[in-house]
XYZ file of C-alpha atoms in Angstrom:
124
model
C -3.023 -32.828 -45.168
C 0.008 -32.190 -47.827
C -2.043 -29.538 -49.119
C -0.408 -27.189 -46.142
C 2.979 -29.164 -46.728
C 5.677 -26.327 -47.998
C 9.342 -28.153 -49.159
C 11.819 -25.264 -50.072
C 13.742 -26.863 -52.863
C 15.864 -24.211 -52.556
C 16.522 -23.843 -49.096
C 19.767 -25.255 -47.104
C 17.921 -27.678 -45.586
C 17.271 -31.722 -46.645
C 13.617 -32.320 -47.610
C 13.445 -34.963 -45.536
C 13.986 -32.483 -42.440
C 11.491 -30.236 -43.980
C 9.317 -33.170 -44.034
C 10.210 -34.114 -40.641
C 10.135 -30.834 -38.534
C 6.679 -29.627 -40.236
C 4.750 -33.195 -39.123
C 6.238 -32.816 -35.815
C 5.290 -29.375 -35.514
C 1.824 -29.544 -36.674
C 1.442 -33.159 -34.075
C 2.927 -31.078 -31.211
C 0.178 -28.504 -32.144
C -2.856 -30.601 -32.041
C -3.095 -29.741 -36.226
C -2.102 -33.143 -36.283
C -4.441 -34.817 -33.351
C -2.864 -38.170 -31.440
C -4.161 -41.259 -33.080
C -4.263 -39.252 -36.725
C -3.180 -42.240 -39.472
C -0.805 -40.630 -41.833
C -0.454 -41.750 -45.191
C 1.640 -44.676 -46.528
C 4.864 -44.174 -47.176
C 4.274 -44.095 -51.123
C 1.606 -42.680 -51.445
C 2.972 -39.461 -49.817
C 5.638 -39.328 -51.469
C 3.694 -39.408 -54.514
C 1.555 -36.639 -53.337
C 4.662 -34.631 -52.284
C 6.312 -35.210 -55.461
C 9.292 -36.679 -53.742
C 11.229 -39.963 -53.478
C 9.855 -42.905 -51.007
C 13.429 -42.915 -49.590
C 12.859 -39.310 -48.434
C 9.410 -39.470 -46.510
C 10.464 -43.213 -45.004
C 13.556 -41.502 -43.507
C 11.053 -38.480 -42.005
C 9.134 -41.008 -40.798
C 11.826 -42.900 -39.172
C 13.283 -39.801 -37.733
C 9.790 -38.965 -35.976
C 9.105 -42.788 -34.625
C 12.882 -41.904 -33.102
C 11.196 -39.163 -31.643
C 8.332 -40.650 -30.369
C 6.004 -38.044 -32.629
C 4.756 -41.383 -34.869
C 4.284 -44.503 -33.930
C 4.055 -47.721 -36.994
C 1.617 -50.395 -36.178
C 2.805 -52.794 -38.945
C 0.020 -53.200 -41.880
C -2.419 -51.065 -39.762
C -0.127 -47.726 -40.875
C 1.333 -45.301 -39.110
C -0.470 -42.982 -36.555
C 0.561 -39.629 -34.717
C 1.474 -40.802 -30.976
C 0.553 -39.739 -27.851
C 4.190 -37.577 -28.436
C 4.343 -34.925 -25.415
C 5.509 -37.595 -22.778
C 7.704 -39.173 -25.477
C 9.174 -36.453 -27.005
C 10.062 -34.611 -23.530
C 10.924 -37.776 -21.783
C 13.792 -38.062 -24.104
C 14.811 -34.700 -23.869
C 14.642 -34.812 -20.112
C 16.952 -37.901 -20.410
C 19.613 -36.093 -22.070
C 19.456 -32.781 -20.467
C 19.852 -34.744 -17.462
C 22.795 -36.081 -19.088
C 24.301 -32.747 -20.556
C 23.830 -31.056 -16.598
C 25.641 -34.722 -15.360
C 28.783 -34.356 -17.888
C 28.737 -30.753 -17.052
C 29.929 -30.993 -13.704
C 31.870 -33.525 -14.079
C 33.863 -31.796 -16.518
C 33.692 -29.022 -13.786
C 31.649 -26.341 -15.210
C 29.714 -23.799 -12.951
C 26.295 -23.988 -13.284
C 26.052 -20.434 -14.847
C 28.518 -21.407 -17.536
C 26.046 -24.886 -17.905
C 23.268 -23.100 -18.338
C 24.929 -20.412 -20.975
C 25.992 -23.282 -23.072
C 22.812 -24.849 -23.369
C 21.160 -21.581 -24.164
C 23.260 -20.927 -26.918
C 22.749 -24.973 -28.596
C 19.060 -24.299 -28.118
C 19.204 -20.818 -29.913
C 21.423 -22.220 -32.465
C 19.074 -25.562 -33.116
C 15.733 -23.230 -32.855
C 17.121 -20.543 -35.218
C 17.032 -17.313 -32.673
């Protein structure tokens, strides 16, 4: 599995986010199929050459997310994510549109705004 695991040292971004947006990726794919165990904490880092710090904060960031899911000494598996994963983001576009009009924005102006934080998060 780390095999296919590319961490630009050099790039702008932490390694841990590397980490994190290339598991989540690859589970919201299928490359990573529900129910997949991934390995231990150490002994990825190991394999990735990194520090245990670094892939226990990916993996804390993705559990957040609902992409992982820890079952205590049994490891840590790739979750049923979709429903997670867009649940959450339902819940706080649902919040954005709310705020929105309260704060008395037209729904064209809304909509423009969350365009652009999507474009700017996905890198178009």
């Amino acid at each position: 599995m780390t095999e296919n695991i590319v961490l630009d040292p050099d790039s702008g971004i932490a390694p841990y986010e590397q980490l994190r947006a290339q598991l989540s990726e690859r589970a919201r794919s299928g490359a990573l199929p529900v129910g997949h165990r991934l390995p231990t904490v150490r002994g990825f880092a190991e394999e990735l050459g990194l520090a245990a710090n670094t892939v226990a904060k990916a993996y804390r960031a993705l559990e957040a997310d609902g992409v992982i899911e820890t079952r205590g000494r049994n490891g840590t598996f790739v979750a049923a994510a979709g429903g997670a994963a867009e649940q959450k983001a339902a819940t706080a576009a649902q919040l954005y549109a709310e705020t929105a009009e309260r704060l008395g924005l037209t729904r064209q102006q809304a909509l423009a705004l969350a365009k652009d934080a999507v474009r700017a998060a996905y890198g178009d």
